Amino acid sequence: MRRGILVFLITTIVVLGFAVHHVWTLLELLVVDGKEDAILRAELPAPNSGAISERPQLIPKIIHQTYINESVPEHWKGPQQSCIDMHPDYEYKLWTDKKSREFIAAEYPWFLETFDGYPYPIQRADAIRYFVLHHFGGIYIDLDDGCNRSLDPLLAYPAWVRKTSPTGISNDAMGSVPRHKFFLNAIDRLPDYNRRWPLPYITVMASTGPLYLSVIWRHYNKANPVGADRVRILFPAEYNNHSWSFFTHHLGNSWHNNDVKLIFWMASHWMVLTVVGFTVGLALLWCIYSTFVVGRQANNSRSKYAYSRIPFYRRVSSKDIELNDRHQV
Ligand SMILES: *[C@@H]1O[C@H](CO)[C@@H](O)[C@H](O)[C@H]1NC(C)=O
């Protein structure tokens, strides 16, 4: 029996090691805060300071936004106009569904099949912003973000994104020079991450959305530990809520569904859920182990066909598999 426990522990460690290895980047995102790349408020000139014009302007003066068509809904016209009015010397590009598809077909034809195949329109809206930043450079702003001051100071960083809570980065306001390596990675890996998960929200987050970009960001930072290529991070105080912040946030998240409530609840209880998950996992492993190994040892003297006693084996019917498949459509 003592040998049995040893085998059980080793199996558990191997299984856990495998699981942890698989989600390592996600676990890292829970603790990595991006502070070492923060755009410090002290390095930003005040909203109307003359010091702004002394800064290098690396990012081209282009504002990118996306919507289905040219008819931007009434509640987003205010924020949209605030950005246009505050930047008369910037080019303004609204990427409608039609323009986005034409642009991908013309400039990144290798991506068109993936682009067309996305089940949710928001995935195309996510993807197109990485491509236009890679191609033209400029600043992408979600339609639910209005401008609170000139974006000129942010043109001084080759690439920047916004920190989000509780973890990772967001893709609702980002800036870049054309062909920055980070956005090159962001477009290059999209087809690999084009997977479907049981909940639409997770599918969108992990295939094209903020979670996808956060994972790319982690990988990119590991490959580029120092130097001017680092992606700079705009923290909440500089993003909105203060007089010196760059943006104002308006109502939005137009694509959120019912499963979002579940996810947000899970995000705020992740510690409890992790403990419960590990406990249930260990209990399950113990059940399998005791049925499979201990049961078999006890039976060995009597029967050579102890495998038929494994209860889990019988339960996997073709019906279960069919249901799983259908769930993913
Ligand atoms: C734009 O899209 C919206 C939402 O789908 C639709 O209601 C509206 O009629 C469209 N406008 C034009 C000009 O096609």
mmCIF file of C-alpha atoms and ligand atoms in Angstrom:
data_model
loop_
_atom_site.group_PDB
_atom_site.id
_atom_site.type_symbol
_atom_site.label_atom_id
_atom_site.label_comp_id
_atom_site.label_asym_id
_atom_site.label_seq_id
_atom_site.Cartn_x
_atom_site.Cartn_y
_atom_site.Cartn_z
ATOM 1 C CA MET A 1 0.000 0.000 0.000
ATOM 2 C CA ARG A 2 2.846 2.425 0.755
ATOM 3 C CA ARG A 3 4.187 1.802 -2.730
ATOM 4 C CA GLY A 4 0.691 2.500 -3.988
ATOM 5 C CA ILE A 5 0.690 5.952 -2.400
ATOM 6 C CA LEU A 6 4.110 6.688 -3.892
ATOM 7 C CA VAL A 7 2.868 5.780 -7.369
ATOM 8 C CA PHE A 8 -0.211 7.915 -6.778
ATOM 9 C CA LEU A 9 1.907 10.916 -5.739
ATOM 10 C CA ILE A 10 4.248 10.576 -8.718
ATOM 11 C CA THR A 11 1.322 10.269 -11.133
ATOM 12 C CA THR A 12 -0.275 13.334 -9.558
ATOM 13 C CA ILE A 13 2.925 15.354 -9.841
ATOM 14 C CA VAL A 14 3.338 14.384 -13.491
ATOM 15 C CA VAL A 15 -0.281 15.229 -14.312
ATOM 16 C CA LEU A 16 -0.115 18.527 -12.397
ATOM 17 C CA GLY A 17 3.231 19.399 -13.972
ATOM 18 C CA PHE A 18 1.762 18.807 -17.390
ATOM 19 C CA ALA A 19 -1.322 20.905 -16.615
ATOM 20 C CA VAL A 20 0.705 23.772 -15.116
ATOM 21 C CA HIS A 21 3.135 23.727 -18.041
ATOM 22 C CA HIS A 22 0.164 24.018 -20.371
ATOM 23 C CA VAL A 23 -1.291 27.117 -18.743
ATOM 24 C CA TRP A 24 2.004 28.643 -17.545
ATOM 25 C CA THR A 25 1.603 31.859 -19.557
ATOM 26 C CA LEU A 26 -1.882 32.334 -18.111
ATOM 27 C CA LEU A 27 -0.590 31.810 -14.578
ATOM 28 C CA GLU A 28 2.199 34.303 -15.232
ATOM 29 C CA LEU A 29 -0.345 36.850 -16.382
ATOM 30 C CA LEU A 30 -1.917 36.704 -12.911
ATOM 31 C CA VAL A 31 1.273 38.058 -11.346
ATOM 32 C CA VAL A 32 2.950 40.087 -14.119
ATOM 33 C CA ASP A 33 1.862 43.715 -13.814
ATOM 34 C CA GLY A 34 3.914 45.357 -16.588
ATOM 35 C CA LYS A 35 5.151 48.067 -14.168
ATOM 36 C CA GLU A 36 8.701 47.923 -15.551
ATOM 37 C CA ASP A 37 7.303 49.143 -18.901
ATOM 38 C CA ALA A 38 4.907 51.718 -17.491
ATOM 39 C CA ILE A 39 4.587 55.076 -19.193
ATOM 40 C CA LEU A 40 5.229 57.138 -16.071
ATOM 41 C CA ARG A 41 2.984 60.103 -15.419
ATOM 42 C CA ALA A 42 6.137 62.080 -14.608
ATOM 43 C CA GLU A 43 7.481 61.625 -18.148
ATOM 44 C CA LEU A 44 4.248 62.853 -19.736
ATOM 45 C CA PRO A 45 3.996 66.613 -20.348
ATOM 46 C CA ALA A 46 0.854 68.209 -18.904
ATOM 47 C CA PRO A 47 -2.135 68.417 -21.288
ATOM 48 C CA ASN A 48 -1.324 71.886 -22.679
ATOM 49 C CA SER A 49 2.398 72.005 -21.977
ATOM 50 C CA GLY A 50 4.847 73.343 -24.567
ATOM 51 C CA ALA A 51 7.098 70.377 -23.714
ATOM 52 C CA ILE A 52 4.860 68.175 -25.877
ATOM 53 C CA SER A 53 6.258 69.621 -29.099
ATOM 54 C CA GLU A 54 9.832 68.845 -27.992
ATOM 55 C CA ARG A 55 9.183 65.117 -27.933
ATOM 56 C CA PRO A 56 10.064 62.869 -30.873
ATOM 57 C CA GLN A 57 7.001 61.788 -32.852
ATOM 58 C CA LEU A 58 7.624 58.237 -33.982
ATOM 59 C CA ILE A 59 4.060 56.998 -34.458
ATOM 60 C CA PRO A 60 2.354 58.397 -37.585
ATOM 61 C CA LYS A 61 -0.576 60.736 -36.911
ATOM 62 C CA ILE A 62 -3.417 58.390 -37.819
ATOM 63 C CA ILE A 63 -6.454 57.468 -35.705
ATOM 64 C CA HIS A 64 -8.061 54.107 -36.498
ATOM 65 C CA GLN A 65 -11.521 53.045 -35.365
ATOM 66 C CA THR A 66 -13.824 50.184 -36.384
ATOM 67 C CA TYR A 67 -17.542 49.779 -36.879
ATOM 68 C CA ILE A 68 -19.920 47.629 -38.971
ATOM 69 C CA ASN A 69 -20.607 50.471 -41.426
ATOM 70 C CA GLU A 70 -20.489 54.264 -41.610
ATOM 71 C CA SER A 71 -23.602 54.713 -39.425
ATOM 72 C CA VAL A 72 -21.959 54.987 -36.012
ATOM 73 C CA PRO A 73 -24.652 54.731 -33.275
ATOM 74 C CA GLU A 74 -25.755 57.957 -31.635
ATOM 75 C CA HIS A 75 -24.237 57.145 -28.210
ATOM 76 C CA TRP A 76 -20.753 56.750 -29.724
ATOM 77 C CA LYS A 77 -20.824 59.817 -31.968
ATOM 78 C CA GLY A 78 -19.817 62.077 -29.066
ATOM 79 C CA PRO A 79 -16.670 60.162 -28.136
ATOM 80 C CA GLN A 80 -15.797 59.643 -31.813
ATOM 81 C CA GLN A 81 -16.138 63.362 -32.571
ATOM 82 C CA SER A 82 -14.103 64.350 -29.503
ATOM 83 C CA CYS A 83 -11.104 62.435 -30.919
ATOM 84 C CA ILE A 84 -11.541 63.855 -34.427
ATOM 85 C CA ASP A 85 -11.927 67.441 -33.153
ATOM 86 C CA MET A 86 -8.929 67.227 -30.852
ATOM 87 C CA HIS A 87 -6.654 65.979 -33.651
ATOM 88 C CA PRO A 88 -7.182 68.139 -36.753
ATOM 89 C CA ASP A 89 -3.695 67.270 -38.006
ATOM 90 C CA TYR A 90 -4.327 63.494 -37.805
ATOM 91 C CA GLU A 91 -5.675 61.302 -40.558
ATOM 92 C CA TYR A 92 -8.903 59.573 -39.489
ATOM 93 C CA LYS A 93 -9.765 56.048 -40.672
ATOM 94 C CA LEU A 94 -13.010 54.265 -39.831
ATOM 95 C CA TRP A 95 -12.622 50.579 -40.686
ATOM 96 C CA THR A 96 -16.049 49.295 -41.700
ATOM 97 C CA ASP A 97 -16.632 45.566 -42.275
ATOM 98 C CA LYS A 98 -16.407 46.105 -46.029
ATOM 99 C CA LYS A 99 -13.212 48.176 -45.922
ATOM 100 C CA SER A 100 -11.620 45.751 -43.466
ATOM 101 C CA ARG A 101 -12.226 42.771 -45.710
ATOM 102 C CA GLU A 102 -10.931 44.615 -48.789
ATOM 103 C CA PHE A 103 -7.833 45.659 -46.883
ATOM 104 C CA ILE A 104 -7.067 42.112 -45.686
ATOM 105 C CA ALA A 105 -7.680 40.706 -49.175
ATOM 106 C CA ALA A 106 -5.322 43.256 -50.721
ATOM 107 C CA GLU A 107 -2.508 43.412 -48.136
ATOM 108 C CA TYR A 108 -2.629 40.175 -46.122
ATOM 109 C CA PRO A 109 -4.247 37.576 -48.421
ATOM 110 C CA TRP A 110 -2.816 34.711 -46.339
ATOM 111 C CA PHE A 111 -5.151 35.743 -43.536
ATOM 112 C CA LEU A 112 -8.377 36.092 -45.541
ATOM 113 C CA GLU A 113 -9.565 32.533 -44.970
ATOM 114 C CA THR A 114 -9.169 32.813 -41.187
ATOM 115 C CA PHE A 115 -10.697 36.295 -41.233
ATOM 116 C CA ASP A 116 -13.785 35.149 -43.154
ATOM 117 C CA GLY A 117 -14.100 32.005 -41.055
ATOM 118 C CA TYR A 118 -14.401 33.695 -37.641
ATOM 119 C CA PRO A 119 -17.811 32.801 -36.156
ATOM 120 C CA TYR A 120 -18.191 36.114 -34.290
ATOM 121 C CA PRO A 121 -17.992 39.557 -35.976
ATOM 122 C CA ILE A 122 -16.125 40.964 -32.970
ATOM 123 C CA GLN A 123 -13.231 38.627 -33.835
ATOM 124 C CA ARG A 124 -12.858 40.425 -37.165
ATOM 125 C CA ALA A 125 -13.089 43.770 -35.353
ATOM 126 C CA ASP A 126 -10.321 42.589 -32.991
ATOM 127 C CA ALA A 127 -8.078 41.252 -35.747
ATOM 128 C CA ILE A 128 -8.351 44.207 -38.123
ATOM 129 C CA ARG A 129 -6.915 46.606 -35.535
ATOM 130 C CA TYR A 130 -3.667 44.598 -35.263
ATOM 131 C CA PHE A 131 -3.333 44.531 -39.053
ATOM 132 C CA VAL A 132 -3.896 48.253 -39.598
ATOM 133 C CA LEU A 133 -1.448 49.098 -36.824
ATOM 134 C CA HIS A 134 1.093 46.768 -38.372
ATOM 135 C CA HIS A 135 0.545 48.176 -41.853
ATOM 136 C CA PHE A 136 0.015 51.925 -41.347
ATOM 137 C CA GLY A 137 0.974 52.454 -37.732
ATOM 138 C CA GLY A 138 -1.021 55.025 -35.769
ATOM 139 C CA ILE A 139 -3.341 54.887 -32.791
ATOM 140 C CA TYR A 140 -6.332 52.571 -32.542
ATOM 141 C CA ILE A 141 -9.187 53.712 -30.269
ATOM 142 C CA ASP A 142 -12.413 51.826 -29.446
ATOM 143 C CA LEU A 143 -15.538 53.772 -30.334
ATOM 144 C CA ASP A 144 -16.561 53.838 -26.669
ATOM 145 C CA ASP A 145 -13.408 55.778 -25.762
ATOM 146 C CA GLY A 146 -13.463 59.521 -26.175
ATOM 147 C CA CYS A 147 -10.370 61.749 -26.193
ATOM 148 C CA ASN A 148 -9.650 63.928 -23.174
ATOM 149 C CA ARG A 149 -6.424 65.563 -24.426
ATOM 150 C CA SER A 150 -4.111 65.483 -27.440
ATOM 151 C CA LEU A 151 -2.533 62.084 -28.062
ATOM 152 C CA ASP A 152 0.707 63.714 -29.253
ATOM 153 C CA PRO A 153 2.785 62.676 -26.194
ATOM 154 C CA LEU A 154 1.962 59.027 -26.899
ATOM 155 C CA LEU A 155 3.519 59.292 -30.374
ATOM 156 C CA ALA A 156 6.922 59.205 -28.675
ATOM 157 C CA TYR A 157 6.744 55.460 -27.885
ATOM 158 C CA PRO A 158 7.288 52.947 -30.725
ATOM 159 C CA ALA A 159 4.497 50.759 -29.334
ATOM 160 C CA TRP A 160 2.136 51.018 -26.393
ATOM 161 C CA VAL A 161 -0.936 49.251 -25.064
ATOM 162 C CA ARG A 162 -3.195 49.687 -22.067
ATOM 163 C CA LYS A 163 -3.073 47.765 -18.783
ATOM 164 C CA THR A 164 -6.284 46.142 -17.737
ATOM 165 C CA SER A 165 -7.529 44.688 -14.468
ATOM 166 C CA PRO A 166 -7.366 42.146 -13.036
ATOM 167 C CA THR A 167 -4.687 40.922 -15.407
ATOM 168 C CA GLY A 168 -2.975 41.441 -18.757
ATOM 169 C CA ILE A 169 -3.439 44.138 -21.360
ATOM 170 C CA SER A 170 -6.387 45.352 -23.386
ATOM 171 C CA ASN A 171 -6.757 46.025 -27.092
ATOM 172 C CA ASP A 172 -9.131 48.987 -26.869
ATOM 173 C CA ALA A 173 -6.470 51.700 -27.132
ATOM 174 C CA MET A 174 -3.074 50.968 -28.677
ATOM 175 C CA GLY A 175 -0.412 52.798 -30.634
ATOM 176 C CA SER A 176 2.419 51.674 -32.852
ATOM 177 C CA VAL A 177 4.888 52.597 -35.545
ATOM 178 C CA PRO A 178 4.342 50.649 -38.795
ATOM 179 C CA ARG A 179 5.716 47.085 -38.784
ATOM 180 C CA HIS A 180 6.564 46.974 -35.096
ATOM 181 C CA LYS A 181 7.696 43.460 -34.107
ATOM 182 C CA PHE A 182 5.033 43.155 -31.422
ATOM 183 C CA PHE A 183 2.191 43.730 -33.870
ATOM 184 C CA LEU A 184 3.958 41.536 -36.392
ATOM 185 C CA ASN A 185 3.723 38.744 -33.802
ATOM 186 C CA ALA A 186 0.125 39.694 -33.038
ATOM 187 C CA ILE A 187 -0.972 39.200 -36.655
ATOM 188 C CA ASP A 188 1.298 36.261 -37.380
ATOM 189 C CA ARG A 189 -0.040 34.058 -34.561
ATOM 190 C CA LEU A 190 -3.763 34.714 -35.130
ATOM 191 C CA PRO A 191 -4.378 31.582 -37.262
ATOM 192 C CA ASP A 192 -2.721 29.373 -34.590
ATOM 193 C CA TYR A 193 -5.018 30.703 -31.890
ATOM 194 C CA ASN A 194 -8.183 30.382 -33.960
ATOM 195 C CA ARG A 195 -9.850 27.776 -31.735
ATOM 196 C CA ARG A 196 -13.361 27.423 -30.405
ATOM 197 C CA TRP A 197 -14.054 27.124 -26.690
ATOM 198 C CA PRO A 198 -17.348 26.153 -25.038
ATOM 199 C CA LEU A 199 -18.281 29.757 -24.216
ATOM 200 C CA PRO A 200 -18.361 32.436 -26.937
ATOM 201 C CA TYR A 201 -16.761 34.939 -24.577
ATOM 202 C CA ILE A 202 -13.749 32.704 -24.032
ATOM 203 C CA THR A 203 -13.491 31.948 -27.742
ATOM 204 C CA VAL A 204 -13.379 35.666 -28.552
ATOM 205 C CA MET A 205 -11.026 36.573 -25.685
ATOM 206 C CA ALA A 206 -8.547 33.792 -26.419
ATOM 207 C CA SER A 207 -8.563 33.776 -30.222
ATOM 208 C CA THR A 208 -8.375 37.507 -31.037
ATOM 209 C CA GLY A 209 -9.262 39.584 -27.977
ATOM 210 C CA PRO A 210 -7.423 40.960 -24.937
ATOM 211 C CA LEU A 211 -6.461 37.524 -23.608
ATOM 212 C CA TYR A 212 -4.921 36.615 -26.965
ATOM 213 C CA LEU A 213 -2.986 39.884 -27.064
ATOM 214 C CA SER A 214 -1.860 39.405 -23.444
ATOM 215 C CA VAL A 215 -0.448 35.968 -24.238
ATOM 216 C CA ILE A 216 1.381 37.354 -27.301
ATOM 217 C CA TRP A 217 2.660 40.181 -25.098
ATOM 218 C CA ARG A 218 4.101 37.718 -22.532
ATOM 219 C CA HIS A 219 5.847 35.707 -25.235
ATOM 220 C CA TYR A 220 7.147 38.869 -26.873
ATOM 221 C CA ASN A 221 8.528 40.239 -23.594
ATOM 222 C CA LYS A 222 10.377 37.003 -22.887
ATOM 223 C CA ALA A 223 11.986 37.120 -26.328
ATOM 224 C CA ASN A 224 12.841 40.835 -25.881
ATOM 225 C CA PRO A 225 13.821 41.218 -22.227
ATOM 226 C CA VAL A 226 15.449 44.652 -22.645
ATOM 227 C CA GLY A 227 15.789 47.492 -25.099
ATOM 228 C CA ALA A 228 13.873 50.009 -27.163
ATOM 229 C CA ASP A 229 11.620 47.329 -28.658
ATOM 230 C CA ARG A 230 9.700 46.907 -25.390
ATOM 231 C CA VAL A 231 5.989 47.630 -25.517
ATOM 232 C CA ARG A 232 5.169 50.487 -23.143
ATOM 233 C CA ILE A 233 2.142 50.258 -20.876
ATOM 234 C CA LEU A 234 -0.453 52.925 -20.197
ATOM 235 C CA PHE A 235 -1.772 52.483 -16.650
ATOM 236 C CA PRO A 236 -5.350 53.243 -15.524
ATOM 237 C CA ALA A 237 -4.637 56.718 -14.130
ATOM 238 C CA GLU A 238 -3.147 57.838 -17.451
ATOM 239 C CA TYR A 239 -5.800 55.979 -19.451
ATOM 240 C CA ASN A 240 -8.869 57.680 -17.947
ATOM 241 C CA ASN A 241 -10.435 59.063 -14.732
ATOM 242 C CA HIS A 242 -8.076 62.040 -14.301
ATOM 243 C CA SER A 243 -7.796 65.491 -15.819
ATOM 244 C CA TRP A 244 -4.421 64.532 -17.306
ATOM 245 C CA SER A 245 -5.660 61.151 -18.635
ATOM 246 C CA PHE A 246 -5.820 60.609 -22.381
ATOM 247 C CA PHE A 247 -9.276 59.076 -22.686
ATOM 248 C CA THR A 248 -12.785 59.193 -21.283
ATOM 249 C CA HIS A 249 -14.749 55.961 -21.118
ATOM 250 C CA HIS A 250 -18.336 55.737 -22.332
ATOM 251 C CA LEU A 251 -20.848 52.936 -22.268
ATOM 252 C CA GLY A 252 -19.859 50.145 -24.553
ATOM 253 C CA ASN A 253 -18.904 46.479 -24.706
ATOM 254 C CA SER A 254 -21.570 46.056 -27.365
ATOM 255 C CA TRP A 255 -20.776 42.407 -27.924
ATOM 256 C CA HIS A 256 -20.979 41.115 -24.358
ATOM 257 C CA ASN A 257 -23.312 38.173 -23.830
ATOM 258 C CA ASN A 258 -24.794 36.338 -20.868
ATOM 259 C CA ASP A 259 -21.738 34.159 -20.376
ATOM 260 C CA VAL A 260 -19.802 37.324 -19.520
ATOM 261 C CA LYS A 261 -21.432 37.503 -16.087
ATOM 262 C CA LEU A 262 -20.215 33.985 -15.364
ATOM 263 C CA ILE A 263 -16.691 34.829 -16.515
ATOM 264 C CA PHE A 264 -16.514 38.012 -14.449
ATOM 265 C CA TRP A 265 -17.758 36.107 -11.438
ATOM 266 C CA MET A 266 -15.104 33.464 -12.064
ATOM 267 C CA ALA A 267 -12.410 36.130 -12.520
ATOM 268 C CA SER A 268 -13.252 37.706 -9.153
ATOM 269 C CA HIS A 269 -13.268 34.296 -7.422
ATOM 270 C CA TRP A 270 -10.278 32.786 -9.191
ATOM 271 C CA MET A 271 -8.456 31.929 -5.960
ATOM 272 C CA VAL A 272 -11.380 29.895 -4.557
ATOM 273 C CA LEU A 273 -11.996 28.288 -7.943
ATOM 274 C CA THR A 274 -8.347 27.258 -8.235
ATOM 275 C CA VAL A 275 -8.404 25.590 -4.806
ATOM 276 C CA VAL A 276 -11.714 23.852 -5.577
ATOM 277 C CA GLY A 277 -10.364 22.818 -8.976
ATOM 278 C CA PHE A 278 -7.228 21.282 -7.516
ATOM 279 C CA THR A 279 -9.195 19.502 -4.765
ATOM 280 C CA VAL A 280 -11.709 18.036 -7.203
ATOM 281 C CA GLY A 281 -8.873 17.110 -9.563
ATOM 282 C CA LEU A 282 -6.924 15.335 -6.826
ATOM 283 C CA ALA A 283 -10.043 13.503 -5.601
ATOM 284 C CA LEU A 284 -10.770 12.414 -9.169
ATOM 285 C CA LEU A 285 -7.202 11.212 -9.633
ATOM 286 C CA TRP A 286 -7.462 9.253 -6.401
ATOM 287 C CA CYS A 287 -10.738 7.642 -7.531
ATOM 288 C CA ILE A 288 -9.243 6.643 -10.855
ATOM 289 C CA TYR A 289 -6.094 5.408 -9.205
ATOM 290 C CA SER A 290 -7.836 3.337 -6.549
ATOM 291 C CA THR A 291 -10.266 1.793 -9.048
ATOM 292 C CA PHE A 292 -7.687 1.239 -11.717
ATOM 293 C CA VAL A 293 -4.551 0.179 -9.855
ATOM 294 C CA VAL A 294 -5.610 -0.935 -6.386
ATOM 295 C CA GLY A 295 -8.755 -2.631 -7.691
ATOM 296 C CA ARG A 296 -6.748 -4.403 -10.322
ATOM 297 C CA GLN A 297 -4.106 -5.599 -7.839
ATOM 298 C CA ALA A 298 -6.793 -6.950 -5.530
ATOM 299 C CA ASN A 299 -8.460 -8.740 -8.402
ATOM 300 C CA ASN A 300 -5.376 -10.057 -10.065
ATOM 301 C CA SER A 301 -5.490 -13.400 -8.274
ATOM 302 C CA ARG A 302 -9.066 -14.007 -9.358
ATOM 303 C CA SER A 303 -9.431 -12.525 -12.840
ATOM 304 C CA LYS A 304 -7.261 -11.491 -15.758
ATOM 305 C CA TYR A 305 -9.952 -9.160 -17.098
ATOM 306 C CA ALA A 306 -10.003 -6.581 -14.332
ATOM 307 C CA TYR A 307 -10.057 -3.720 -16.866
ATOM 308 C CA SER A 308 -13.755 -4.325 -17.416
ATOM 309 C CA ARG A 309 -14.311 -3.079 -13.859
ATOM 310 C CA ILE A 310 -13.250 0.469 -14.591
ATOM 311 C CA PRO A 311 -16.461 2.456 -14.273
ATOM 312 C CA PHE A 312 -15.270 5.473 -16.301
ATOM 313 C CA TYR A 313 -14.624 3.317 -19.303
ATOM 314 C CA ARG A 314 -18.243 2.375 -19.811
ATOM 315 C CA ARG A 315 -19.609 5.840 -19.450
ATOM 316 C CA VAL A 316 -17.890 7.227 -22.531
ATOM 317 C CA SER A 317 -20.527 6.518 -25.115
ATOM 318 C CA SER A 318 -20.734 7.855 -28.656
ATOM 319 C CA LYS A 319 -23.593 10.057 -27.476
ATOM 320 C CA ASP A 320 -21.286 12.064 -25.179
ATOM 321 C CA ILE A 321 -18.900 12.717 -28.001
ATOM 322 C CA GLU A 322 -21.688 13.785 -30.299
ATOM 323 C CA LEU A 323 -22.909 16.275 -27.678
ATOM 324 C CA ASN A 324 -19.438 17.718 -27.252
ATOM 325 C CA ASP A 325 -19.107 18.227 -30.971
ATOM 326 C CA ARG A 326 -22.409 19.927 -31.275
ATOM 327 C CA HIS A 327 -21.604 22.208 -28.359
ATOM 328 C CA GLN A 328 -18.691 23.620 -30.289
ATOM 329 C CA VAL A 329 -20.590 24.538 -33.422
HETATM 330 C C1 LIG B 1 -25.311 49.812 -40.445
HETATM 331 O O1 LIG B 1 -25.425 48.701 -39.566
HETATM 332 C C2 LIG B 1 -26.502 48.785 -38.663
HETATM 333 C C3 LIG B 1 -26.413 47.639 -37.685
HETATM 334 O O2 LIG B 1 -26.340 46.402 -38.322
HETATM 335 C C4 LIG B 1 -27.830 48.813 -39.463
HETATM 336 O O3 LIG B 1 -28.926 48.911 -38.570
HETATM 337 C C5 LIG B 1 -27.789 49.979 -40.423
HETATM 338 O O4 LIG B 1 -28.954 49.962 -41.258
HETATM 339 C C6 LIG B 1 -26.550 49.951 -41.307
HETATM 340 N N1 LIG B 1 -26.482 51.184 -42.082
HETATM 341 C C7 LIG B 1 -26.206 51.208 -43.377
HETATM 342 C C8 LIG B 1 -26.109 52.538 -44.006
HETATM 343 O O5 LIG B 1 -26.061 50.188 -44.035
#
